[in-house]
């Protein structure tokens, strides 16, 4: 299809309006005045809950939700039931993902059962198709074990993604910095290893990552839309819908992660999409739905378009060694809408943004050369 008068999101920011042909939708011509065309976004941190928790999400519902949010490629974490801790389980997920409308890459566990003791077979995981190793929210790995995991991952050619928290240290702002410092010490003893710090939320952690990058450490970092947009001050009004790990932080912490993102100390924006059914959320479960609100939340923050490109298109793919393949999204940056969790494609309705009037919506998503979301013709 040919898109007329469309601006493109690029590493330099927004282009001027032009005509762009994309390999999808046949020979149609569309007027895309006011719209922005971007390569599909990649979400480096998502919980698709499959297998094991169909009341929260499945590969199918998660993929539909991602597509409507503008993500043509998402990376699924290993804390499923059973845990993705064997190469055969990676293979099975990779095979099931082949039938989805978007691309889903698989993260394998660092340790068997996410229990932090016995390491999984990193080389076998890579051969089965895993793109990274992570124990995600469990992170029970002692420094010595993480060091061995990093060395094994380096031999396999995989990055290790960690939550900077632990069940030993708890979840406070100091615990995040302590966990980052520990992980960086392990990285220093693992030549060739690559460490990615998930959902950085504090100034102290940003400072450590910034210093490590200046010293040439192979460390990358991500921040979530909710840690960029909300603070601890929002928690009171949100009740259980404000529960998330790491928790919403201070205004100063939020300013620090924003600045780090703008400067490239934080490489990536990832949603940590963590769907829960309403009953679990009301009972206090941690985590937010992420896919279908991320784009509007980020547009609302007024991020530099070049930063959006780097954090949502380029860097997440570099970290897991993937490229863009016939993946496009068309964004209407001015379209206003009201977040209504009951309309989400996701089974997870646990958003802290419910009822908010926001701006910025996906009008089309293309993946593998197919138009999989089309809102342009919809009357709204
Ligand atoms: Zn997570």
mmCIF file of N, CA and C in Angstrom, residues 235-311:
data_model
loop_
_atom_site.group_PDB
_atom_site.id
_atom_site.type_symbol
_atom_site.label_atom_id
_atom_site.label_comp_id
_atom_site.label_asym_id
_atom_site.label_seq_id
_atom_site.Cartn_x
_atom_site.Cartn_y
_atom_site.Cartn_z
ATOM 1 N N UNK A 235 -0.238 6.325 44.265
ATOM 2 C CA UNK A 235 -0.632 5.017 44.790
ATOM 3 C C UNK A 235 -1.902 5.101 45.636
ATOM 4 N N UNK A 236 -2.017 6.163 46.432
ATOM 5 C CA UNK A 236 -3.160 6.278 47.344
ATOM 6 C C UNK A 236 -4.474 6.220 46.577
ATOM 7 N N UNK A 237 -4.547 6.927 45.455
ATOM 8 C CA UNK A 237 -5.807 6.958 44.707
ATOM 9 C C UNK A 237 -6.030 5.673 43.919
ATOM 10 N N UNK A 238 -4.961 4.899 43.692
ATOM 11 C CA UNK A 238 -5.082 3.694 42.866
ATOM 12 C C UNK A 238 -5.454 2.455 43.677
ATOM 13 N N UNK A 239 -5.243 2.478 44.988
ATOM 14 C CA UNK A 239 -5.519 1.292 45.801
ATOM 15 C C UNK A 239 -4.697 0.126 45.299
ATOM 16 N N UNK A 240 -5.284 -1.089 45.237
ATOM 17 C CA UNK A 240 -4.507 -2.251 44.767
ATOM 18 C C UNK A 240 -4.035 -2.074 43.312
ATOM 19 N N UNK A 241 -4.701 -1.188 42.563
ATOM 20 C CA UNK A 241 -4.297 -0.973 41.172
ATOM 21 C C UNK A 241 -3.009 -0.150 41.071
ATOM 22 N N UNK A 242 -2.456 0.232 42.209
ATOM 23 C CA UNK A 242 -1.154 0.887 42.226
ATOM 24 C C UNK A 242 -0.028 -0.063 42.605
ATOM 25 N N UNK A 243 -0.360 -1.340 42.871
ATOM 26 C CA UNK A 243 0.666 -2.313 43.266
ATOM 27 C C UNK A 243 1.472 -2.751 42.058
ATOM 28 N N UNK A 244 2.774 -2.532 42.120
ATOM 29 C CA UNK A 244 3.637 -2.955 41.024
ATOM 30 C C UNK A 244 5.034 -3.151 41.594
ATOM 31 N N UNK A 245 5.797 -3.983 40.923
ATOM 32 C CA UNK A 245 7.161 -4.256 41.373
ATOM 33 C C UNK A 245 8.120 -3.961 40.217
ATOM 34 N N UNK A 246 9.111 -3.096 40.389
ATOM 35 C CA UNK A 246 9.346 -2.269 41.567
ATOM 36 C C UNK A 246 8.223 -1.253 41.750
ATOM 37 N N UNK A 247 8.051 -0.792 43.003
ATOM 38 C CA UNK A 247 6.944 0.122 43.275
ATOM 39 C C UNK A 247 7.117 1.463 42.569
ATOM 40 N N UNK A 248 6.045 2.212 42.460
ATOM 41 C CA UNK A 248 6.134 3.579 41.960
ATOM 42 C C UNK A 248 6.978 4.362 42.961
ATOM 43 N N UNK A 249 7.849 5.205 42.435
ATOM 44 C CA UNK A 249 8.877 5.838 43.277
ATOM 45 C C UNK A 249 8.606 7.330 43.479
ATOM 46 N N UNK A 250 9.642 8.031 43.950
ATOM 47 C CA UNK A 250 9.502 9.456 44.260
ATOM 48 C C UNK A 250 9.536 10.299 42.981
ATOM 49 N N UNK A 251 9.168 11.553 43.114
ATOM 50 C CA UNK A 251 9.234 12.489 41.990
ATOM 51 C C UNK A 251 10.687 12.622 41.515
ATOM 52 N N UNK A 252 11.628 12.617 42.454
ATOM 53 C CA UNK A 252 13.044 12.725 42.077
ATOM 54 C C UNK A 252 13.510 11.491 41.304
ATOM 55 N N UNK A 253 13.070 10.324 41.732
ATOM 56 C CA UNK A 253 13.428 9.098 41.004
ATOM 57 C C UNK A 253 12.851 9.137 39.590
ATOM 58 N N UNK A 254 11.607 9.589 39.482
ATOM 59 C CA UNK A 254 10.991 9.657 38.153
ATOM 60 C C UNK A 254 11.777 10.616 37.253
ATOM 61 N N UNK A 255 12.195 11.758 37.811
ATOM 62 C CA UNK A 255 12.979 12.704 37.014
ATOM 63 C C UNK A 255 14.301 12.068 36.574
ATOM 64 N N UNK A 256 14.884 11.231 37.452
ATOM 65 C CA UNK A 256 16.181 10.609 37.140
ATOM 66 C C UNK A 256 16.052 9.588 36.021
ATOM 67 N N UNK A 257 15.000 8.774 36.042
ATOM 68 C CA UNK A 257 14.879 7.767 34.974
ATOM 69 C C UNK A 257 14.540 8.444 33.639
ATOM 70 N N UNK A 258 13.771 9.523 33.700
ATOM 71 C CA UNK A 258 13.446 10.256 32.475
ATOM 72 C C UNK A 258 14.719 10.850 31.850
ATOM 73 N N UNK A 259 15.524 11.484 32.697
ATOM 74 C CA UNK A 259 16.763 12.097 32.206
ATOM 75 C C UNK A 259 17.692 11.018 31.640
ATOM 76 N N UNK A 260 17.763 9.882 32.343
ATOM 77 C CA UNK A 260 18.627 8.783 31.892
ATOM 78 C C UNK A 260 18.152 8.236 30.545
ATOM 79 N N UNK A 261 16.832 8.187 30.365
ATOM 80 C CA UNK A 261 16.295 7.743 29.081
ATOM 81 C C UNK A 261 16.667 8.740 27.983
ATOM 82 N N UNK A 262 16.441 10.007 28.251
ATOM 83 C CA UNK A 262 16.734 11.038 27.247
ATOM 84 C C UNK A 262 18.207 11.022 26.851
ATOM 85 N N UNK A 263 19.079 10.726 27.815
ATOM 86 C CA UNK A 263 20.530 10.766 27.548
ATOM 87 C C UNK A 263 21.088 9.440 27.042
ATOM 88 N N UNK A 264 20.273 8.400 27.037
ATOM 89 C CA UNK A 264 20.756 7.115 26.532
ATOM 90 C C UNK A 264 21.400 6.227 27.586
ATOM 91 N N UNK A 265 21.432 6.686 28.841
ATOM 92 C CA UNK A 265 21.910 5.802 29.917
ATOM 93 C C UNK A 265 20.931 4.634 30.056
ATOM 94 N N UNK A 266 19.650 4.934 29.981
ATOM 95 C CA UNK A 266 18.625 3.891 29.838
ATOM 96 C C UNK A 266 18.364 3.730 28.348
ATOM 97 N N UNK A 267 18.527 2.481 27.876
ATOM 98 C CA UNK A 267 18.483 2.208 26.444
ATOM 99 C C UNK A 267 17.069 2.049 25.903
ATOM 100 N N UNK A 268 16.219 1.418 26.720
ATOM 101 C CA UNK A 268 14.998 0.802 26.206
ATOM 102 C C UNK A 268 13.798 1.186 27.065
ATOM 103 N N UNK A 269 12.642 1.337 26.415
ATOM 104 C CA UNK A 269 11.367 1.384 27.132
ATOM 105 C C UNK A 269 10.700 0.022 26.943
ATOM 106 N N UNK A 270 10.381 -0.633 28.050
ATOM 107 C CA UNK A 270 9.703 -1.935 27.994
ATOM 108 C C UNK A 270 8.536 -1.883 28.965
ATOM 109 N N UNK A 271 7.433 -2.571 28.615
ATOM 110 C CA UNK A 271 6.222 -2.349 29.427
ATOM 111 C C UNK A 271 6.172 -3.156 30.710
ATOM 112 N N UNK A 272 6.893 -4.293 30.795
ATOM 113 C CA UNK A 272 6.666 -5.249 31.888
ATOM 114 C C UNK A 272 5.177 -5.601 31.957
ATOM 115 N N UNK A 273 4.572 -5.780 30.783
ATOM 116 C CA UNK A 273 3.156 -6.176 30.698
ATOM 117 C C UNK A 273 2.920 -7.380 31.613
ATOM 118 N N UNK A 274 2.142 -7.174 32.652
ATOM 119 C CA UNK A 274 1.937 -8.207 33.686
ATOM 120 C C UNK A 274 0.454 -8.358 33.965
ATOM 121 N N UNK A 275 -0.257 -9.009 33.045
ATOM 122 C CA UNK A 275 -1.719 -9.076 33.161
ATOM 123 C C UNK A 275 -2.179 -9.940 34.326
ATOM 124 N N UNK A 276 -3.204 -9.449 34.999
ATOM 125 C CA UNK A 276 -3.880 -10.221 36.046
ATOM 126 C C UNK A 276 -5.383 -10.085 35.850
ATOM 127 N N UNK A 277 -6.117 -11.122 36.216
ATOM 128 C CA UNK A 277 -7.567 -10.993 36.249
ATOM 129 C C UNK A 277 -7.924 -10.071 37.414
ATOM 130 N N UNK A 278 -9.098 -9.452 37.328
ATOM 131 C CA UNK A 278 -9.465 -8.425 38.309
ATOM 132 C C UNK A 278 -9.463 -8.966 39.746
ATOM 133 N N UNK A 279 -9.917 -10.212 39.939
ATOM 134 C CA UNK A 279 -9.976 -10.753 41.306
ATOM 135 C C UNK A 279 -8.583 -10.815 41.926
ATOM 136 N N UNK A 280 -7.593 -11.259 41.132
ATOM 137 C CA UNK A 280 -6.222 -11.345 41.657
ATOM 138 C C UNK A 280 -5.685 -9.947 41.948
ATOM 139 N N UNK A 281 -6.007 -9.010 41.065
ATOM 140 C CA UNK A 281 -5.488 -7.653 41.246
ATOM 141 C C UNK A 281 -6.096 -7.018 42.496
ATOM 142 N N UNK A 282 -7.411 -7.191 42.645
ATOM 143 C CA UNK A 282 -8.084 -6.617 43.810
ATOM 144 C C UNK A 282 -7.534 -7.220 45.098
ATOM 145 N N UNK A 283 -7.029 -8.465 45.004
ATOM 146 C CA UNK A 283 -6.455 -9.122 46.185
ATOM 147 C C UNK A 283 -4.993 -8.719 46.396
ATOM 148 N N UNK A 284 -4.482 -7.817 45.552
ATOM 149 C CA UNK A 284 -3.161 -7.254 45.816
ATOM 150 C C UNK A 284 -2.045 -7.692 44.899
ATOM 151 N N UNK A 285 -2.358 -8.459 43.838
ATOM 152 C CA UNK A 285 -1.292 -8.934 42.939
ATOM 153 C C UNK A 285 -0.513 -7.762 42.344
ATOM 154 N N UNK A 286 0.797 -7.966 42.183
ATOM 155 C CA UNK A 286 1.671 -6.928 41.620
ATOM 156 C C UNK A 286 1.627 -6.927 40.107
ATOM 157 N N UNK A 287 1.715 -5.749 39.510
ATOM 158 C CA UNK A 287 1.903 -5.672 38.068
ATOM 159 C C UNK A 287 0.780 -4.963 37.361
ATOM 160 N N UNK A 288 1.127 -4.398 36.198
ATOM 161 C CA UNK A 288 0.181 -3.634 35.386
ATOM 162 C C UNK A 288 0.060 -4.243 33.996
ATOM 163 N N UNK A 289 -1.147 -4.166 33.451
ATOM 164 C CA UNK A 289 -1.292 -4.325 32.007
ATOM 165 C C UNK A 289 -0.439 -3.238 31.338
ATOM 166 N N UNK A 290 0.258 -3.597 30.252
ATOM 167 C CA UNK A 290 1.142 -2.605 29.640
ATOM 168 C C UNK A 290 0.905 -2.314 28.170
ATOM 169 N N UNK A 291 0.547 -3.325 27.384
ATOM 170 C CA UNK A 291 0.599 -3.185 25.919
ATOM 171 C C UNK A 291 -0.269 -2.057 25.363
ATOM 172 N N UNK A 292 -1.538 -1.987 25.814
ATOM 173 C CA UNK A 292 -2.500 -1.149 25.086
ATOM 174 C C UNK A 292 -2.519 0.307 25.538
ATOM 175 N N UNK A 293 -1.745 0.613 26.577
ATOM 176 C CA UNK A 293 -1.682 1.998 27.052
ATOM 177 C C UNK A 293 -0.325 2.647 26.808
ATOM 178 N N UNK A 294 0.705 1.830 26.495
ATOM 179 C CA UNK A 294 2.084 2.344 26.456
ATOM 180 C C UNK A 294 2.238 3.523 25.496
ATOM 181 N N UNK A 295 1.750 3.373 24.282
ATOM 182 C CA UNK A 295 1.974 4.395 23.267
ATOM 183 C C UNK A 295 1.394 5.746 23.699
ATOM 184 N N UNK A 296 0.152 5.739 24.194
ATOM 185 C CA UNK A 296 -0.476 7.004 24.597
ATOM 186 C C UNK A 296 0.236 7.596 25.811
ATOM 187 N N UNK A 297 0.639 6.739 26.746
ATOM 188 C CA UNK A 297 1.358 7.243 27.919
ATOM 189 C C UNK A 297 2.662 7.914 27.478
ATOM 190 N N UNK A 298 3.370 7.286 26.547
ATOM 191 C CA UNK A 298 4.660 7.835 26.099
ATOM 192 C C UNK A 298 4.454 9.125 25.302
ATOM 193 N N UNK A 299 3.423 9.161 24.456
ATOM 194 C CA UNK A 299 3.142 10.393 23.714
ATOM 195 C C UNK A 299 2.788 11.516 24.692
ATOM 196 N N UNK A 300 2.053 11.160 25.738
ATOM 197 C CA UNK A 300 1.689 12.146 26.748
ATOM 198 C C UNK A 300 2.891 12.737 27.471
ATOM 199 N N UNK A 301 3.992 11.998 27.498
ATOM 200 C CA UNK A 301 5.213 12.484 28.158
ATOM 201 C C UNK A 301 6.004 13.435 27.268
ATOM 202 N N UNK A 302 5.634 13.522 25.985
ATOM 203 C CA UNK A 302 6.331 14.434 25.092
ATOM 204 C C UNK A 302 7.773 14.046 24.823
ATOM 205 N N UNK A 303 8.041 12.750 24.745
ATOM 206 C CA UNK A 303 9.415 12.298 24.490
ATOM 207 C C UNK A 303 9.884 12.741 23.102
ATOM 208 N N UNK A 304 11.161 13.027 22.991
ATOM 209 C CA UNK A 304 11.775 13.333 21.702
ATOM 210 C C UNK A 304 11.559 12.133 20.764
ATOM 211 N N UNK A 305 11.081 12.358 19.539
ATOM 212 C CA UNK A 305 10.848 11.222 18.634
ATOM 213 C C UNK A 305 12.086 10.352 18.409
ATOM 214 N N UNK A 306 13.264 10.952 18.391
ATOM 215 C CA UNK A 306 14.483 10.149 18.202
ATOM 216 C C UNK A 306 14.710 9.223 19.393
ATOM 217 N N UNK A 307 14.318 9.668 20.584
ATOM 218 C CA UNK A 307 14.439 8.823 21.781
ATOM 219 C C UNK A 307 13.436 7.665 21.696
ATOM 220 N N UNK A 308 12.225 7.973 21.254
ATOM 221 C CA UNK A 308 11.224 6.908 21.083
ATOM 222 C C UNK A 308 11.725 5.846 20.104
ATOM 223 N N UNK A 309 12.311 6.294 19.001
ATOM 224 C CA UNK A 309 12.816 5.354 18.002
ATOM 225 C C UNK A 309 13.897 4.460 18.622
ATOM 226 N N UNK A 310 14.820 5.091 19.318
ATOM 227 C CA UNK A 310 15.907 4.318 19.920
ATOM 228 C C UNK A 310 15.372 3.328 20.952
ATOM 229 N N UNK A 311 14.446 3.794 21.799
ATOM 230 C CA UNK A 311 14.030 3.003 22.963
ATOM 231 C C UNK A 311 12.973 1.945 22.633
#
